[in-house]
Short mmCIF file of C-alpha atoms in Angstrom, two decimals:
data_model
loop_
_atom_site.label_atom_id
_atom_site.label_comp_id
_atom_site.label_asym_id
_atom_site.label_seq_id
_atom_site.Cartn_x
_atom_site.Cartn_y
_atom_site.Cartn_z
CA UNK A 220 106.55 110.39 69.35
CA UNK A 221 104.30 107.00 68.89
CA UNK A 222 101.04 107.74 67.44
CA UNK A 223 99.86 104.37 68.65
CA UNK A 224 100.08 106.15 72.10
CA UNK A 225 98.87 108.99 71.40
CA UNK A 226 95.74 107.53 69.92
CA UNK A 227 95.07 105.81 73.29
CA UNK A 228 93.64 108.75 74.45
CA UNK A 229 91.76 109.77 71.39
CA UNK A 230 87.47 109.20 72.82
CA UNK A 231 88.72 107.32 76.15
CA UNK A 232 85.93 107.95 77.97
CA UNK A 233 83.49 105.84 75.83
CA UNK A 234 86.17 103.03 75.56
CA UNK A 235 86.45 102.89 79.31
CA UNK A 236 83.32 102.63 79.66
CA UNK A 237 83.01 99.86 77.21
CA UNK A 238 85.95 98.27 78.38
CA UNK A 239 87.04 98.73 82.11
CA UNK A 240 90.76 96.99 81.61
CA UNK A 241 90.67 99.59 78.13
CA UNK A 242 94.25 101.50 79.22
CA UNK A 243 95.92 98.38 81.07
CA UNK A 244 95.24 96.30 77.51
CA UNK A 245 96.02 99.55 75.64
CA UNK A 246 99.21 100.10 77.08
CA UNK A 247 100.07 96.60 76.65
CA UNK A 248 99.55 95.86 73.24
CA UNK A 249 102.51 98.88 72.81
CA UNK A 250 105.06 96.85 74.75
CA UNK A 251 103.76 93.72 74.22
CA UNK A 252 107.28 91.55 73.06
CA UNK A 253 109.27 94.66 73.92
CA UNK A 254 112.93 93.80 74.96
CA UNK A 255 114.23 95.28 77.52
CA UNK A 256 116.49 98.05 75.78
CA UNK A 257 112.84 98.61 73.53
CA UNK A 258 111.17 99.86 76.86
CA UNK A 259 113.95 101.67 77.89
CA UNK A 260 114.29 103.70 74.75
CA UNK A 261 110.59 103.83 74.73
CA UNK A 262 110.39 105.95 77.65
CA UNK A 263 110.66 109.24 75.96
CA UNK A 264 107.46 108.98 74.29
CA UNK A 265 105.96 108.05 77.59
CA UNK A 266 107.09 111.62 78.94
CA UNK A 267 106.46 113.40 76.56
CA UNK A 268 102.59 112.42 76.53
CA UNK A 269 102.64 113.08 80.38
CA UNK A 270 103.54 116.84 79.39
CA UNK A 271 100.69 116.83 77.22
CA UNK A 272 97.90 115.37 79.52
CA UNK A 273 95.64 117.90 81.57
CA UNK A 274 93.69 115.16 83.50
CA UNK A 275 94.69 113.63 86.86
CA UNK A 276 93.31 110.05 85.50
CA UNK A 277 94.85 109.74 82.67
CA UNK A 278 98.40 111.18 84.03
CA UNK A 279 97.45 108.46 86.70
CA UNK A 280 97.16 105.64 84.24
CA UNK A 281 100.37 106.88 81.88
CA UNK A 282 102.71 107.07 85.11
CA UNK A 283 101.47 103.09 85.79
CA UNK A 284 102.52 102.32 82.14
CA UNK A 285 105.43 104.39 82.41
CA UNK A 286 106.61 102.08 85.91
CA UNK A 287 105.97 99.07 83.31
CA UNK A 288 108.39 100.05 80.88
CA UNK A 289 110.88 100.64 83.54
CA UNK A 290 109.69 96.89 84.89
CA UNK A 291 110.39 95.52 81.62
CA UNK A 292 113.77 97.35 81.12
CA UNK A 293 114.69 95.77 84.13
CA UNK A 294 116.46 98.85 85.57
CA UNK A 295 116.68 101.81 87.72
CA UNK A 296 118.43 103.61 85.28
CA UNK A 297 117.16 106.87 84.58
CA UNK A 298 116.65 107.36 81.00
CA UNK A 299 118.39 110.74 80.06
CA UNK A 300 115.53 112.45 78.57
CA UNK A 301 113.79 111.72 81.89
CA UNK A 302 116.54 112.98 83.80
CA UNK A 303 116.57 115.98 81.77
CA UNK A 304 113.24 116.55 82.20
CA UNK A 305 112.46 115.57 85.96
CA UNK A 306 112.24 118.61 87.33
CA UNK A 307 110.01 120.83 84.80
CA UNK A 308 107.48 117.45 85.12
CA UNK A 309 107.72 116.99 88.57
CA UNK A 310 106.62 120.92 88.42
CA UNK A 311 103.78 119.22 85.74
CA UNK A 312 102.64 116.60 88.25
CA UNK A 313 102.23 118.77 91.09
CA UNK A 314 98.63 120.59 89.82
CA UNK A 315 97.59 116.96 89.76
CA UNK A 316 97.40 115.72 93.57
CA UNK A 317 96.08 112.15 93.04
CA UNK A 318 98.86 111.28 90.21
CA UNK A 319 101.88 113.29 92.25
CA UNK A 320 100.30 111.60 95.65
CA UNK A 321 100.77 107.91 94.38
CA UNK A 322 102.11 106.63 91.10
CA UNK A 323 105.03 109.55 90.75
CA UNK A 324 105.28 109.49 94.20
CA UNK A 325 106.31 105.31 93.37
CA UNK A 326 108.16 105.87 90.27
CA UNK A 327 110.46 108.32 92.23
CA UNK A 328 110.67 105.28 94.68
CA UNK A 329 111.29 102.66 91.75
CA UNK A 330 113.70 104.85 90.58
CA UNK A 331 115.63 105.44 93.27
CA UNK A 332 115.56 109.57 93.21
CA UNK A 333 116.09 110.77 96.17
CA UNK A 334 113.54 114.14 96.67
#
């Protein structure tokens, strides 16, 4: 796993409130001159933070960064460790209604799954 990403969410709250674009300029400086096949194979990191993260917000933001990567990978492939895991973090998701409700409800879209 990327510590850089990890680290993101090390005293958020006070860099939010410092800086309101904090997790979109975050997230960016991580795949900032990524190729596509670097996003692609970044994506595991990206879920396995998402099993880590106990608040609706920043689940929120992290599904939005994850839709980037897939953006900049220019595919609807999904990644196997994704695929793998779909199920146990749609199961994740769930307990947080805002995050299932919109951004996973738009990856699933982006990605073609059919529910």
């Amino acid at each position: 796993m990327d510590c850089r990403l990890l680290e993101i969410f090390v005293g958020w709250e006070d860099k939010l409130g410092d800086d309101e674009w904090y997790f979109s300029n975050s997230f960016e400086s991580i795949y900032k001159g990524m190729s596509s096949e670097e996003a692609f194979n970044y994506i595991p990191n990206v879920i396995e933070v998402l099993f880590k993260l106990d608040d609706d917000y920043l689940i929120w933001e992290t599904l939005h960064f994850l839709m980037q990567l897939y953006s900049i990978a220019d595919t609807t492939q999904i990644h196997p460790f994704l695929e793998r895991n779909w199920s146990p973090l749609k199961q994740h998701l769930m307990i947080y209604e805002e995050s299932y409700a919109s951004p996973f409800k738009e990856l699933t879209r982006q990605l073609r799954i059919k529910e």
